[in-house]
mmCIF file of C-alpha atoms in Angstrom:
data_model
loop_
_atom_site.group_PDB
_atom_site.id
_atom_site.type_symbol
_atom_site.label_atom_id
_atom_site.label_comp_id
_atom_site.label_asym_id
_atom_site.label_seq_id
_atom_site.Cartn_x
_atom_site.Cartn_y
_atom_site.Cartn_z
ATOM 1 C CA UNK A 1 -4.985 20.522 6.534
ATOM 2 C CA UNK A 2 -6.458 19.874 3.085
ATOM 3 C CA UNK A 3 -3.412 17.776 2.241
ATOM 4 C CA UNK A 4 -3.802 15.672 5.385
ATOM 5 C CA UNK A 5 -7.517 15.163 4.793
ATOM 6 C CA UNK A 6 -6.733 14.092 1.226
ATOM 7 C CA UNK A 7 -4.147 11.591 2.460
ATOM 8 C CA UNK A 8 -6.587 10.260 5.056
ATOM 9 C CA UNK A 9 -9.342 9.817 2.467
ATOM 10 C CA UNK A 10 -7.056 8.292 -0.135
ATOM 11 C CA UNK A 11 -5.635 5.757 2.306
ATOM 12 C CA UNK A 12 -9.114 5.019 3.664
ATOM 13 C CA UNK A 13 -10.422 4.171 0.195
ATOM 14 C CA UNK A 14 -7.304 2.143 -0.652
ATOM 15 C CA UNK A 15 -7.621 -0.042 2.463
ATOM 16 C CA UNK A 16 -11.397 -0.263 2.375
ATOM 17 C CA UNK A 17 -11.512 -1.059 -1.331
ATOM 18 C CA UNK A 18 -8.520 -3.365 -1.529
ATOM 19 C CA UNK A 19 -8.838 -5.207 1.776
ATOM 20 C CA UNK A 20 -12.615 -5.094 1.508
ATOM 21 C CA UNK A 21 -12.473 -6.983 -1.764
ATOM 22 C CA UNK A 22 -10.220 -9.575 -0.113
ATOM 23 C CA UNK A 23 -12.403 -10.006 2.973
ATOM 24 C CA UNK A 24 -15.856 -9.783 1.393
ATOM 25 C CA UNK A 25 -15.505 -10.874 -2.225
ATOM 26 C CA UNK A 26 -12.329 -12.877 -2.889
ATOM 27 C CA UNK A 27 -13.750 -16.248 -1.871
ATOM 28 C CA UNK A 28 -17.429 -15.489 -2.157
ATOM 29 C CA UNK A 29 -19.330 -18.789 -2.592
ATOM 30 C CA UNK A 30 -19.035 -20.019 -6.173
ATOM 31 C CA UNK A 31 -18.438 -16.544 -7.620
ATOM 32 C CA UNK A 32 -15.417 -15.096 -5.821
ATOM 33 C CA UNK A 33 -13.171 -12.575 -7.523
ATOM 34 C CA UNK A 34 -9.976 -14.376 -6.455
ATOM 35 C CA UNK A 35 -6.444 -12.994 -6.404
ATOM 36 C CA UNK A 36 -6.826 -11.231 -9.747
ATOM 37 C CA UNK A 37 -9.926 -9.391 -8.587
ATOM 38 C CA UNK A 38 -8.271 -8.277 -5.364
ATOM 39 C CA UNK A 39 -5.214 -7.079 -7.284
ATOM 40 C CA UNK A 40 -7.430 -5.052 -9.599
ATOM 41 C CA UNK A 41 -9.338 -3.588 -6.641
ATOM 42 C CA UNK A 42 -6.134 -2.260 -5.085
ATOM 43 C CA UNK A 43 -5.038 -0.767 -8.400
ATOM 44 C CA UNK A 44 -8.405 0.879 -8.995
ATOM 45 C CA UNK A 45 -8.455 2.494 -5.565
ATOM 46 C CA UNK A 46 -5.110 4.189 -6.179
ATOM 47 C CA UNK A 47 -6.013 5.194 -9.723
ATOM 48 C CA UNK A 48 -9.348 6.742 -8.799
ATOM 49 C CA UNK A 49 -8.187 8.475 -5.610
ATOM 50 C CA UNK A 50 -5.074 9.816 -7.316
ATOM 51 C CA UNK A 51 -7.367 11.564 -9.788
ATOM 52 C CA UNK A 52 -9.766 12.617 -7.018
ATOM 53 C CA UNK A 53 -7.333 14.101 -4.485
ATOM 54 C CA UNK A 54 -3.840 13.686 -5.932
ATOM 55 C CA UNK A 55 -3.806 17.318 -7.024
ATOM 56 C CA UNK A 56 -4.275 18.311 -3.375
ATOM 57 C CA UNK A 57 -1.745 16.142 -1.531
ATOM 58 C CA UNK A 58 0.248 14.392 -4.236
ATOM 59 C CA UNK A 59 -1.661 11.151 -3.702
ATOM 60 C CA UNK A 60 0.811 9.186 -1.592
ATOM 61 C CA UNK A 61 -1.620 7.115 0.537
ATOM 62 C CA UNK A 62 1.359 5.109 1.781
ATOM 63 C CA UNK A 63 4.165 5.866 4.297
ATOM 64 C CA UNK A 64 6.685 4.021 2.116
ATOM 65 C CA UNK A 65 5.787 6.248 -0.831
ATOM 66 C CA UNK A 66 6.068 9.398 1.298
ATOM 67 C CA UNK A 67 9.508 8.387 2.568
ATOM 68 C CA UNK A 68 10.588 7.241 -0.885
ATOM 69 C CA UNK A 69 9.611 10.572 -2.430
ATOM 70 C CA UNK A 70 11.472 12.340 0.358
ATOM 71 C CA UNK A 71 14.592 10.273 -0.411
ATOM 72 C CA UNK A 72 14.077 11.044 -4.085
ATOM 73 C CA UNK A 73 14.069 14.791 -3.451
ATOM 74 C CA UNK A 74 10.395 15.215 -4.307
ATOM 75 C CA UNK A 75 8.954 15.792 -0.832
ATOM 76 C CA UNK A 76 10.054 17.902 2.170
ATOM 77 C CA UNK A 77 11.158 16.074 5.315
ATOM 78 C CA UNK A 78 9.186 18.404 7.596
ATOM 79 C CA UNK A 79 5.861 17.201 6.147
ATOM 80 C CA UNK A 80 6.650 13.476 6.404
ATOM 81 C CA UNK A 81 5.431 12.823 9.994
ATOM 82 C CA UNK A 82 2.028 14.468 9.463
ATOM 83 C CA UNK A 83 1.488 12.608 6.186
ATOM 84 C CA UNK A 84 2.327 9.248 7.777
ATOM 85 C CA UNK A 85 0.016 9.898 10.739
ATOM 86 C CA UNK A 86 -2.866 10.804 8.396
ATOM 87 C CA UNK A 87 -2.246 7.689 6.294
ATOM 88 C CA UNK A 88 -2.131 5.332 9.281
ATOM 89 C CA UNK A 89 -5.308 6.817 10.758
ATOM 90 C CA UNK A 90 -7.007 6.436 7.384
ATOM 91 C CA UNK A 91 -5.990 2.788 7.202
ATOM 92 C CA UNK A 92 -7.231 2.069 10.728
ATOM 93 C CA UNK A 93 -10.540 3.838 10.070
ATOM 94 C CA UNK A 94 -11.097 1.814 6.900
ATOM 95 C CA UNK A 95 -10.318 -1.424 8.725
ATOM 96 C CA UNK A 96 -12.795 -0.466 11.454
ATOM 97 C CA UNK A 97 -15.591 0.099 8.936
ATOM 98 C CA UNK A 98 -14.726 -3.141 7.162
ATOM 99 C CA UNK A 99 -14.762 -5.009 10.481
ATOM 100 C CA UNK A 100 -18.259 -3.722 11.262
ATOM 101 C CA UNK A 101 -19.518 -4.851 7.850
ATOM 102 C CA UNK A 102 -17.822 -8.266 7.960
ATOM 103 C CA UNK A 103 -19.113 -8.886 11.481
ATOM 104 C CA UNK A 104 -22.637 -8.858 10.057
ATOM 105 C CA UNK A 105 -21.967 -12.358 8.746
ATOM 106 C CA UNK A 106 -22.693 -14.870 11.544
ATOM 107 C CA UNK A 107 -19.828 -17.144 10.483
ATOM 108 C CA UNK A 108 -17.220 -14.383 10.352
ATOM 109 C CA UNK A 109 -14.156 -14.927 12.567
ATOM 110 C CA UNK A 110 -11.573 -12.156 12.382
ATOM 111 C CA UNK A 111 -8.791 -14.309 13.853
ATOM 112 C CA UNK A 112 -9.147 -17.409 11.725
ATOM 113 C CA UNK A 113 -9.959 -15.478 8.551
ATOM 114 C CA UNK A 114 -6.813 -13.363 8.790
ATOM 115 C CA UNK A 115 -8.821 -10.260 7.867
ATOM 116 C CA UNK A 116 -6.668 -9.597 4.766
ATOM 117 C CA UNK A 117 -3.575 -9.226 6.961
ATOM 118 C CA UNK A 118 -0.053 -9.571 5.623
ATOM 119 C CA UNK A 119 2.087 -12.462 6.771
ATOM 120 C CA UNK A 120 4.998 -14.770 6.139
ATOM 121 C CA UNK A 121 5.833 -18.371 7.014
ATOM 122 C CA UNK A 122 2.708 -20.236 8.070
ATOM 123 C CA UNK A 123 0.701 -17.036 7.598
ATOM 124 C CA UNK A 124 1.804 -16.503 4.004
ATOM 125 C CA UNK A 125 -1.018 -17.464 1.588
ATOM 126 C CA UNK A 126 1.453 -19.722 -0.239
ATOM 127 C CA UNK A 127 3.577 -20.697 2.762
ATOM 128 C CA UNK A 128 6.559 -18.561 1.710
ATOM 129 C CA UNK A 129 9.366 -17.901 4.194
ATOM 130 C CA UNK A 130 10.402 -14.681 5.932
ATOM 131 C CA UNK A 131 13.312 -14.405 3.498
ATOM 132 C CA UNK A 132 10.963 -14.548 0.522
ATOM 133 C CA UNK A 133 8.745 -11.928 2.116
ATOM 134 C CA UNK A 134 11.649 -9.577 2.801
ATOM 135 C CA UNK A 135 12.949 -9.785 -0.754
ATOM 136 C CA UNK A 136 9.622 -9.338 -2.487
ATOM 137 C CA UNK A 137 8.467 -6.447 -0.291
ATOM 138 C CA UNK A 138 11.739 -4.541 -0.734
ATOM 139 C CA UNK A 139 12.012 -5.178 -4.482
ATOM 140 C CA UNK A 140 8.387 -4.437 -5.352
ATOM 141 C CA UNK A 141 8.214 -1.284 -3.243
ATOM 142 C CA UNK A 142 11.412 -0.043 -4.888
ATOM 143 C CA UNK A 143 9.933 -0.723 -8.319
ATOM 144 C CA UNK A 144 6.733 1.051 -7.271
ATOM 145 C CA UNK A 145 8.681 4.190 -6.338
ATOM 146 C CA UNK A 146 10.582 4.201 -9.622
ATOM 147 C CA UNK A 147 7.271 3.992 -11.481
ATOM 148 C CA UNK A 148 5.711 6.751 -9.359
ATOM 149 C CA UNK A 149 8.659 9.080 -9.827
ATOM 150 C CA UNK A 150 8.919 8.322 -13.520
ATOM 151 C CA UNK A 151 5.199 8.759 -14.158
ATOM 152 C CA UNK A 152 5.187 12.110 -12.339
ATOM 153 C CA UNK A 153 8.420 13.376 -13.896
ATOM 154 C CA UNK A 154 8.031 16.661 -15.781
ATOM 155 C CA UNK A 155 9.187 14.866 -18.939
ATOM 156 C CA UNK A 156 6.369 12.287 -18.702
ATOM 157 C CA UNK A 157 3.045 12.814 -20.512
ATOM 158 C CA UNK A 158 0.813 14.986 -18.341
ATOM 159 C CA UNK A 159 -2.361 13.565 -16.826
ATOM 160 C CA UNK A 160 -1.561 9.873 -17.147
ATOM 161 C CA UNK A 161 0.392 9.262 -13.938
ATOM 162 C CA UNK A 162 -2.557 7.810 -11.936
ATOM 163 C CA UNK A 163 -3.164 5.228 -14.661
ATOM 164 C CA UNK A 164 0.444 4.034 -14.644
ATOM 165 C CA UNK A 165 0.566 4.002 -10.834
ATOM 166 C CA UNK A 166 -2.738 2.156 -10.490
ATOM 167 C CA UNK A 167 -1.722 -0.475 -13.032
ATOM 168 C CA UNK A 168 1.648 -0.830 -11.296
ATOM 169 C CA UNK A 169 -0.060 -1.575 -7.985
ATOM 170 C CA UNK A 170 -2.287 -4.116 -9.718
ATOM 171 C CA UNK A 171 0.781 -5.832 -11.173
ATOM 172 C CA UNK A 172 2.516 -5.800 -7.786
ATOM 173 C CA UNK A 173 -0.452 -7.579 -6.216
ATOM 174 C CA UNK A 174 -0.664 -10.127 -9.017
ATOM 175 C CA UNK A 175 2.955 -11.051 -8.294
ATOM 176 C CA UNK A 176 3.020 -11.028 -4.511
ATOM 177 C CA UNK A 177 -0.382 -11.908 -3.033
ATOM 178 C CA UNK A 178 0.677 -15.578 -2.739
ATOM 179 C CA UNK A 179 3.887 -14.574 -0.947
ATOM 180 C CA UNK A 180 2.854 -12.004 1.694
ATOM 181 C CA UNK A 181 -0.725 -11.101 0.752
ATOM 182 C CA UNK A 182 1.015 -7.960 -0.580
ATOM 183 C CA UNK A 183 1.776 -5.023 1.625
ATOM 184 C CA UNK A 184 4.185 -2.487 0.036
ATOM 185 C CA UNK A 185 2.232 -0.120 2.305
ATOM 186 C CA UNK A 186 2.652 0.013 6.101
ATOM 187 C CA UNK A 187 -0.632 1.901 6.601
ATOM 188 C CA UNK A 188 -2.556 -0.817 4.770
ATOM 189 C CA UNK A 189 -0.870 -3.500 6.872
ATOM 190 C CA UNK A 190 -1.407 -1.715 10.183
ATOM 191 C CA UNK A 191 -5.140 -1.127 9.856
ATOM 192 C CA UNK A 192 -6.168 -4.744 9.356
ATOM 193 C CA UNK A 193 -3.475 -6.152 11.674
ATOM 194 C CA UNK A 194 -4.885 -4.229 14.634
ATOM 195 C CA UNK A 195 -8.271 -5.860 14.135
ATOM 196 C CA UNK A 196 -6.863 -9.324 13.452
ATOM 197 C CA UNK A 197 -5.177 -8.915 16.802
ATOM 198 C CA UNK A 198 -2.957 -12.001 16.845
ATOM 199 C CA UNK A 199 -0.144 -13.163 14.600
ATOM 200 C CA UNK A 200 -0.659 -10.185 12.266
ATOM 201 C CA UNK A 201 0.535 -7.790 14.961
ATOM 202 C CA UNK A 202 3.527 -10.014 15.729
ATOM 203 C CA UNK A 203 4.585 -9.928 12.067
ATOM 204 C CA UNK A 204 3.662 -6.279 11.428
ATOM 205 C CA UNK A 205 7.250 -5.084 11.925
ATOM 206 C CA UNK A 206 8.238 -6.671 8.623
ATOM 207 C CA UNK A 207 5.566 -4.771 6.723
ATOM 208 C CA UNK A 208 6.835 -1.479 8.070
ATOM 209 C CA UNK A 209 10.564 -2.033 7.766
ATOM 210 C CA UNK A 210 10.799 -3.681 4.334
ATOM 211 C CA UNK A 211 8.432 -1.427 2.358
ATOM 212 C CA UNK A 212 10.159 1.641 3.818
ATOM 213 C CA UNK A 213 13.581 0.285 2.862
ATOM 214 C CA UNK A 214 12.294 -0.517 -0.611
ATOM 215 C CA UNK A 215 10.666 2.890 -0.992
ATOM 216 C CA UNK A 216 13.853 4.713 -0.040
ATOM 217 C CA UNK A 217 15.905 2.532 -2.402
ATOM 218 C CA UNK A 218 13.490 3.227 -5.257
ATOM 219 C CA UNK A 219 13.513 6.949 -4.587
ATOM 220 C CA UNK A 220 17.314 7.039 -4.539
ATOM 221 C CA UNK A 221 17.585 4.948 -7.715
ATOM 222 C CA UNK A 222 15.434 7.391 -9.646
ATOM 223 C CA UNK A 223 17.073 10.458 -8.138
ATOM 224 C CA UNK A 224 20.663 9.296 -8.689
ATOM 225 C CA UNK A 225 20.484 7.215 -11.848
ATOM 226 C CA UNK A 226 17.620 8.658 -13.882
ATOM 227 C CA UNK A 227 16.646 12.152 -12.816
ATOM 228 C CA UNK A 228 20.195 13.435 -12.220
ATOM 229 C CA UNK A 229 21.400 12.202 -15.616
ATOM 230 C CA UNK A 230 18.575 14.049 -17.346
ATOM 231 C CA UNK A 231 19.656 17.277 -15.668
ATOM 232 C CA UNK A 232 23.334 16.827 -16.566
#
């Protein structure tokens, strides 16, 4: 139960901090934090929560990470469903709190604003196609898993993994916010999509399927090409 609470809290903070920065602060009149600020917010949430509760649950906060670590031989299959449920509930709870706060602004419109939802085609921040979204979500999630597994490898310097993982997520957002508004995390995508309630739900399938594929690929790459060679 402690592990599930930790995953709930970690995912809650990730979605509330990252999506909250996008909804409330990214385009704030005259002094918005922009894409770079949002990218940093996502990275900081993972870094801080990995230090706060990572020693309890492993600090996944992301169904794609959980499945990627399972594919990489670092996490038992029997615990995967409970972790994913806790993560998704955490993401939805964070989106609910964010919705209440954002609704305090008289001009707020959850549908037209997008509510930090992920999208492709006409709903991509830069107008990128479905093909572009598929490629970038798979590739960046795979890279994310390689970094996570490498940073938490027994041969890596102890105590620094959250820093590497947080900076990796920042970099991922700096690259891909214009393409899909950056998912690489189905729980993050689900929470805000449910409150956006329109096109975000229609396109949500992509932000489950592609990050999971990428996570599994990344986990297998590390397990087969890096970790196994070290043991040989």
